Amino acid sequence: MTLQFDLSDRRVLITGAGQGVGRGLAQAFGAAGATVLINDLRGDRAEEVVAELRSAGGEAEAVPFDVTDYEAATQAITGAGTIDILVNNAGNAGAEGFAARMPFADSTPTDWDPFLQVNLYGVLHCTRAVLPAMVQRQWGRIVTIVSDAGRTGDASGAVYAAAKAGAAGLTRSIALENGRYGITANNIALGTMRTPLTEPLWAEMADSPQAKAILSRYPIRRPGLPEDVAYLAVVLASDHGSWITGQTLPVNGGYSFAM
Ligand SMILES: NC(=O)c1ccc[n+]([C@@H]2O[C@H](COP(=O)([O-])OP(=O)(O)OC[C@H]3O[C@@H](n4cnc5c(N)ncnc54)[C@H](O)[C@@H]3O)[C@@H](O)[C@H]2O)c1
């Protein structure tokens, strides 16, 4: 048996890849030889990651657009050439991270919209845009980054949890509809991560009892890092992943197993 994780004949689009988990995904796909299309709302962040991948000898292009804008996403994706692999990673509520967290009973539709737009509509838009060409080529991989919150719920983050659960359900449905065309679609559900998004929270908590309480729920007593996620996405996207579809795979330091 030969292990074949060389993706040098594949082109991957990663949304929200300008920092954090998406940047880690970009580095891993770059290391596997893929041509990496770096999307971000922030063009400057996308360009930085492109420069990083190119200086490591890889092929990369910036494809900045807002995943919440259906027309812009469709136009950018259909104009970007072949996309063999889509990683739906852009999440939360905009370039600067979380929108307001609050008990659901205190919230209004205005508070819900940023969460739904990025975490659910963004996934709908990008997935819709890549699928027809994947069906035509009879090969495709879709990996959607969701959250444990979609399964466990999230106190003060109910709409985020709902959006992530919705994205996971969409991805499973895509798996059902398109397996016959050589297309797989899976979710990776993350636990608590340490990324630029959450760095200020970790810095604020330092070694506090609050931080210890969070980490005590994880058998592996540390937050996740982008590289903890990235290589699983490469496996799912490789030819070895061809019989794994419709799954939500937890990458969460054992949180779900310990619940
Ligand atoms: N950080 C965590 O603890 C955690 C936990 C569970 C799941 N996740 C999920 O992992 C994914 C990545 O999270 P992260 O921590 O790396 O986030 P992050 O905020 O550090 O990075 C997200 C990137 O996405 C970009 N982005 C935001 N809105 C966009 C839009 N509308 N269009 C295009 N790009 C956009 C941002 O500019 C940013 O560069 C998200 O889907 C998030 O929900 C994160």
Short mmCIF file of N, CA, C and O and ligand atoms in Angstrom, two decimals, residues 15-23 39-42 45 65-69 88-98 117-119 145-149 160 164 188-198 202 226, ligand 1:
data_model
loop_
_atom_site.label_atom_id
_atom_site.label_comp_id
_atom_site.label_asym_id
_atom_site.label_seq_id
_atom_site.Cartn_x
_atom_site.Cartn_y
_atom_site.Cartn_z
N THR A 15 -11.93 29.41 2.68
CA THR A 15 -12.51 30.71 3.03
C THR A 15 -12.00 31.14 4.41
O THR A 15 -11.69 30.31 5.27
N GLY A 16 -11.90 32.46 4.59
CA GLY A 16 -11.43 32.99 5.87
C GLY A 16 -10.03 32.51 6.21
O GLY A 16 -9.72 32.25 7.38
N ALA A 17 -9.17 32.40 5.19
CA ALA A 17 -7.84 31.80 5.40
C ALA A 17 -6.77 32.83 5.71
O ALA A 17 -5.58 32.52 5.71
N GLY A 18 -7.18 34.06 6.02
CA GLY A 18 -6.20 35.11 6.28
C GLY A 18 -5.56 35.03 7.65
O GLY A 18 -4.55 35.69 7.92
N GLN A 19 -6.11 34.23 8.55
CA GLN A 19 -5.50 34.06 9.88
C GLN A 19 -6.11 32.82 10.55
O GLN A 19 -7.02 32.18 10.00
N GLY A 20 -5.60 32.51 11.71
CA GLY A 20 -6.19 31.48 12.56
C GLY A 20 -6.25 30.09 11.92
O GLY A 20 -5.30 29.65 11.25
N VAL A 21 -7.37 29.42 12.12
CA VAL A 21 -7.54 28.04 11.63
C VAL A 21 -7.35 28.00 10.11
O VAL A 21 -6.70 27.10 9.58
N GLY A 22 -7.90 28.98 9.40
CA GLY A 22 -7.82 28.99 7.94
C GLY A 22 -6.39 29.10 7.45
O GLY A 22 -6.00 28.45 6.46
N ARG A 23 -5.59 29.89 8.15
CA ARG A 23 -4.18 30.03 7.76
C ARG A 23 -3.45 28.69 7.98
O ARG A 23 -2.65 28.26 7.16
N ASN A 39 -9.02 32.82 0.41
CA ASN A 39 -10.10 33.81 0.52
C ASN A 39 -10.03 34.47 1.88
O ASN A 39 -9.71 33.82 2.88
N ASP A 40 -10.35 35.73 1.94
CA ASP A 40 -10.65 36.40 3.20
C ASP A 40 -11.40 37.68 2.85
O ASP A 40 -11.27 38.22 1.76
N LEU A 41 -12.21 38.12 3.81
CA LEU A 41 -12.86 39.41 3.69
C LEU A 41 -11.79 40.51 3.63
O LEU A 41 -11.94 41.51 2.94
N ARG A 42 -10.72 40.28 4.37
CA ARG A 42 -9.61 41.23 4.44
C ARG A 42 -8.54 40.83 3.42
O ARG A 42 -7.79 39.87 3.63
N ARG A 45 -4.94 40.44 4.68
CA ARG A 45 -4.63 39.17 5.35
C ARG A 45 -4.41 38.05 4.33
O ARG A 45 -3.50 37.24 4.46
N PHE A 65 -13.09 37.99 -1.06
CA PHE A 65 -14.50 38.37 -1.20
C PHE A 65 -15.18 38.10 0.12
O PHE A 65 -14.62 37.44 1.01
N ASP A 66 -16.39 38.64 0.23
CA ASP A 66 -17.18 38.46 1.44
C ASP A 66 -18.10 37.26 1.24
O ASP A 66 -18.98 37.30 0.36
N VAL A 67 -17.93 36.22 2.03
CA VAL A 67 -18.74 35.00 1.80
C VAL A 67 -20.23 35.25 2.02
O VAL A 67 -21.06 34.46 1.57
N THR A 68 -20.58 36.34 2.70
CA THR A 68 -22.00 36.61 2.96
C THR A 68 -22.70 37.22 1.74
O THR A 68 -23.92 37.38 1.75
N ASP A 69 -21.91 37.59 0.72
CA ASP A 69 -22.47 38.24 -0.46
C ASP A 69 -22.56 37.19 -1.58
O ASP A 69 -21.55 36.81 -2.18
N ASN A 88 -14.89 25.30 3.77
CA ASN A 88 -15.71 26.38 4.33
C ASN A 88 -15.22 26.64 5.76
O ASN A 88 -15.58 25.90 6.68
N ASN A 89 -14.38 27.65 5.90
CA ASN A 89 -13.79 27.91 7.22
C ASN A 89 -14.21 29.26 7.79
O ASN A 89 -14.28 29.41 9.01
N ALA A 90 -14.50 30.25 6.91
CA ALA A 90 -14.83 31.60 7.41
C ALA A 90 -15.96 31.47 8.42
O ALA A 90 -16.97 30.82 8.15
N GLY A 91 -15.77 32.08 9.57
CA GLY A 91 -16.80 31.92 10.59
C GLY A 91 -16.86 33.10 11.52
O GLY A 91 -16.13 34.07 11.36
N ASN A 92 -17.73 32.97 12.48
CA ASN A 92 -18.03 34.02 13.45
C ASN A 92 -18.67 35.20 12.75
O ASN A 92 -19.44 35.02 11.83
N ALA A 93 -18.33 36.41 13.16
CA ALA A 93 -19.24 37.46 12.75
C ALA A 93 -18.55 38.63 12.07
O ALA A 93 -18.98 39.76 12.21
N GLY A 94 -17.52 38.37 11.29
CA GLY A 94 -16.92 39.47 10.56
C GLY A 94 -15.43 39.49 10.77
O GLY A 94 -14.89 38.66 11.50
N ALA A 95 -14.78 40.44 10.13
CA ALA A 95 -13.33 40.44 10.13
C ALA A 95 -12.76 40.56 11.53
O ALA A 95 -11.66 40.09 11.80
N GLU A 96 -13.46 41.16 12.42
CA GLU A 96 -12.89 41.38 13.74
C GLU A 96 -13.45 40.42 14.78
O GLU A 96 -13.36 40.67 15.98
N GLY A 97 -14.04 39.33 14.32
CA GLY A 97 -14.39 38.30 15.29
C GLY A 97 -15.82 38.34 15.77
O GLY A 97 -16.73 38.66 15.01
N PHE A 98 -16.02 37.99 17.03
CA PHE A 98 -17.35 37.78 17.57
C PHE A 98 -18.25 39.01 17.48
O PHE A 98 -17.83 40.12 17.78
N GLN A 117 -25.34 35.06 8.85
CA GLN A 117 -24.78 35.43 7.54
C GLN A 117 -23.45 34.74 7.28
O GLN A 117 -23.25 34.15 6.23
N VAL A 118 -22.51 34.82 8.24
CA VAL A 118 -21.18 34.26 7.98
C VAL A 118 -21.19 32.75 8.12
O VAL A 118 -20.71 32.02 7.25
N ASN A 119 -21.75 32.26 9.22
CA ASN A 119 -21.60 30.83 9.55
C ASN A 119 -22.54 29.92 8.79
O ASN A 119 -22.24 28.75 8.61
N ILE A 145 -15.88 23.69 8.40
CA ILE A 145 -15.40 23.82 9.79
C ILE A 145 -16.59 24.30 10.63
O ILE A 145 -17.09 25.42 10.44
N VAL A 146 -17.03 23.43 11.52
CA VAL A 146 -18.14 23.80 12.41
C VAL A 146 -17.62 23.79 13.85
O VAL A 146 -16.42 23.89 14.08
N SER A 147 -18.53 23.71 14.79
CA SER A 147 -18.13 23.85 16.19
C SER A 147 -18.87 22.84 17.04
O SER A 147 -20.03 22.50 16.75
N ASP A 148 -18.23 22.40 18.11
CA ASP A 148 -18.93 21.59 19.11
C ASP A 148 -20.22 22.27 19.55
O ASP A 148 -21.18 21.60 19.93
N ALA A 149 -20.23 23.62 19.49
CA ALA A 149 -21.41 24.37 19.93
C ALA A 149 -22.66 23.94 19.17
O ALA A 149 -23.77 23.97 19.71
N TYR A 160 -25.15 31.44 17.10
CA TYR A 160 -23.90 30.86 16.56
C TYR A 160 -24.06 29.34 16.50
O TYR A 160 -23.77 28.70 15.48
N LYS A 164 -24.06 27.01 13.12
CA LYS A 164 -23.08 25.93 12.91
C LYS A 164 -23.80 24.59 12.72
O LYS A 164 -23.39 23.77 11.89
N ILE A 188 -15.75 19.24 10.12
CA ILE A 188 -14.81 19.08 11.24
C ILE A 188 -15.33 20.01 12.35
O ILE A 188 -15.47 21.22 12.13
N ALA A 189 -15.67 19.40 13.50
CA ALA A 189 -16.25 20.20 14.60
C ALA A 189 -15.17 20.50 15.63
O ALA A 189 -14.59 19.58 16.22
N LEU A 190 -14.89 21.78 15.81
CA LEU A 190 -13.80 22.19 16.71
C LEU A 190 -14.29 22.46 18.11
O LEU A 190 -15.42 22.93 18.30
N GLY A 191 -13.41 22.19 19.06
CA GLY A 191 -13.63 22.66 20.42
C GLY A 191 -12.95 24.01 20.60
O GLY A 191 -12.71 24.73 19.62
N THR A 192 -12.65 24.36 21.83
CA THR A 192 -12.06 25.67 22.12
C THR A 192 -10.64 25.76 21.55
O THR A 192 -9.79 24.93 21.85
N MET A 193 -10.44 26.78 20.72
CA MET A 193 -9.16 26.95 20.01
C MET A 193 -8.42 28.16 20.55
O MET A 193 -8.99 29.05 21.18
N ARG A 194 -7.14 28.18 20.26
CA ARG A 194 -6.35 29.39 20.52
C ARG A 194 -5.94 29.95 19.16
O ARG A 194 -5.06 29.41 18.49
N THR A 195 -6.65 30.99 18.71
CA THR A 195 -6.39 31.63 17.41
C THR A 195 -6.44 33.14 17.65
O THR A 195 -6.82 33.57 18.75
N PRO A 196 -6.11 33.96 16.65
CA PRO A 196 -6.20 35.41 16.87
C PRO A 196 -7.58 35.84 17.38
O PRO A 196 -7.71 36.78 18.15
N LEU A 197 -8.61 35.08 16.96
CA LEU A 197 -9.97 35.42 17.41
C LEU A 197 -10.10 35.32 18.92
O LEU A 197 -10.69 36.19 19.58
N THR A 198 -9.56 34.25 19.48
CA THR A 198 -9.75 33.99 20.92
C THR A 198 -8.54 34.37 21.76
O THR A 198 -8.59 34.29 22.98
N TRP A 202 -7.91 34.40 25.92
CA TRP A 202 -6.92 33.56 26.63
C TRP A 202 -5.94 34.43 27.40
O TRP A 202 -5.57 34.12 28.53
N PRO A 226 -4.34 25.74 15.24
CA PRO A 226 -4.69 25.50 13.83
C PRO A 226 -4.09 24.21 13.28
O PRO A 226 -4.75 23.46 12.55
N1 LIG B 1 -11.58 29.88 17.62
C1 LIG B 1 -12.35 28.95 18.19
O1 LIG B 1 -12.29 28.71 19.43
C2 LIG B 1 -13.31 28.14 17.34
C3 LIG B 1 -14.04 27.11 17.94
C4 LIG B 1 -14.92 26.36 17.16
C5 LIG B 1 -15.06 26.64 15.80
N2 LIG B 1 -14.35 27.65 15.26
C6 LIG B 1 -14.55 27.92 13.83
O2 LIG B 1 -13.32 27.85 13.15
C7 LIG B 1 -13.34 28.74 12.02
C8 LIG B 1 -12.12 29.64 12.05
O3 LIG B 1 -12.10 30.35 13.29
P1 LIG B 1 -10.83 31.20 13.73
O4 LIG B 1 -10.77 31.10 15.22
O5 LIG B 1 -9.64 30.87 12.91
O6 LIG B 1 -11.36 32.68 13.36
P2 LIG B 1 -10.57 34.03 13.09
O7 LIG B 1 -11.51 35.14 13.39
O8 LIG B 1 -9.23 34.03 13.79
O9 LIG B 1 -10.31 33.99 11.51
C9 LIG B 1 -11.39 34.02 10.63
C10 LIG B 1 -10.98 34.71 9.33
O10 LIG B 1 -12.19 34.74 8.53
C11 LIG B 1 -12.31 36.00 7.92
N3 LIG B 1 -13.71 36.31 7.67
C12 LIG B 1 -14.65 36.67 8.59
N4 LIG B 1 -15.81 36.94 7.98
C13 LIG B 1 -15.62 36.72 6.65
C14 LIG B 1 -16.45 36.84 5.52
N5 LIG B 1 -17.71 37.28 5.62
N6 LIG B 1 -15.93 36.53 4.30
C15 LIG B 1 -14.64 36.11 4.17
N7 LIG B 1 -13.80 36.01 5.24
C16 LIG B 1 -14.28 36.31 6.45
C17 LIG B 1 -11.70 36.98 8.91
O11 LIG B 1 -11.26 38.18 8.28
C18 LIG B 1 -10.54 36.16 9.50
O12 LIG B 1 -9.32 36.39 8.82
C19 LIG B 1 -14.67 29.49 12.12
O13 LIG B 1 -15.63 28.87 11.28
C20 LIG B 1 -15.06 29.33 13.58
O14 LIG B 1 -16.45 29.45 13.78
C21 LIG B 1 -13.46 28.40 15.98
#
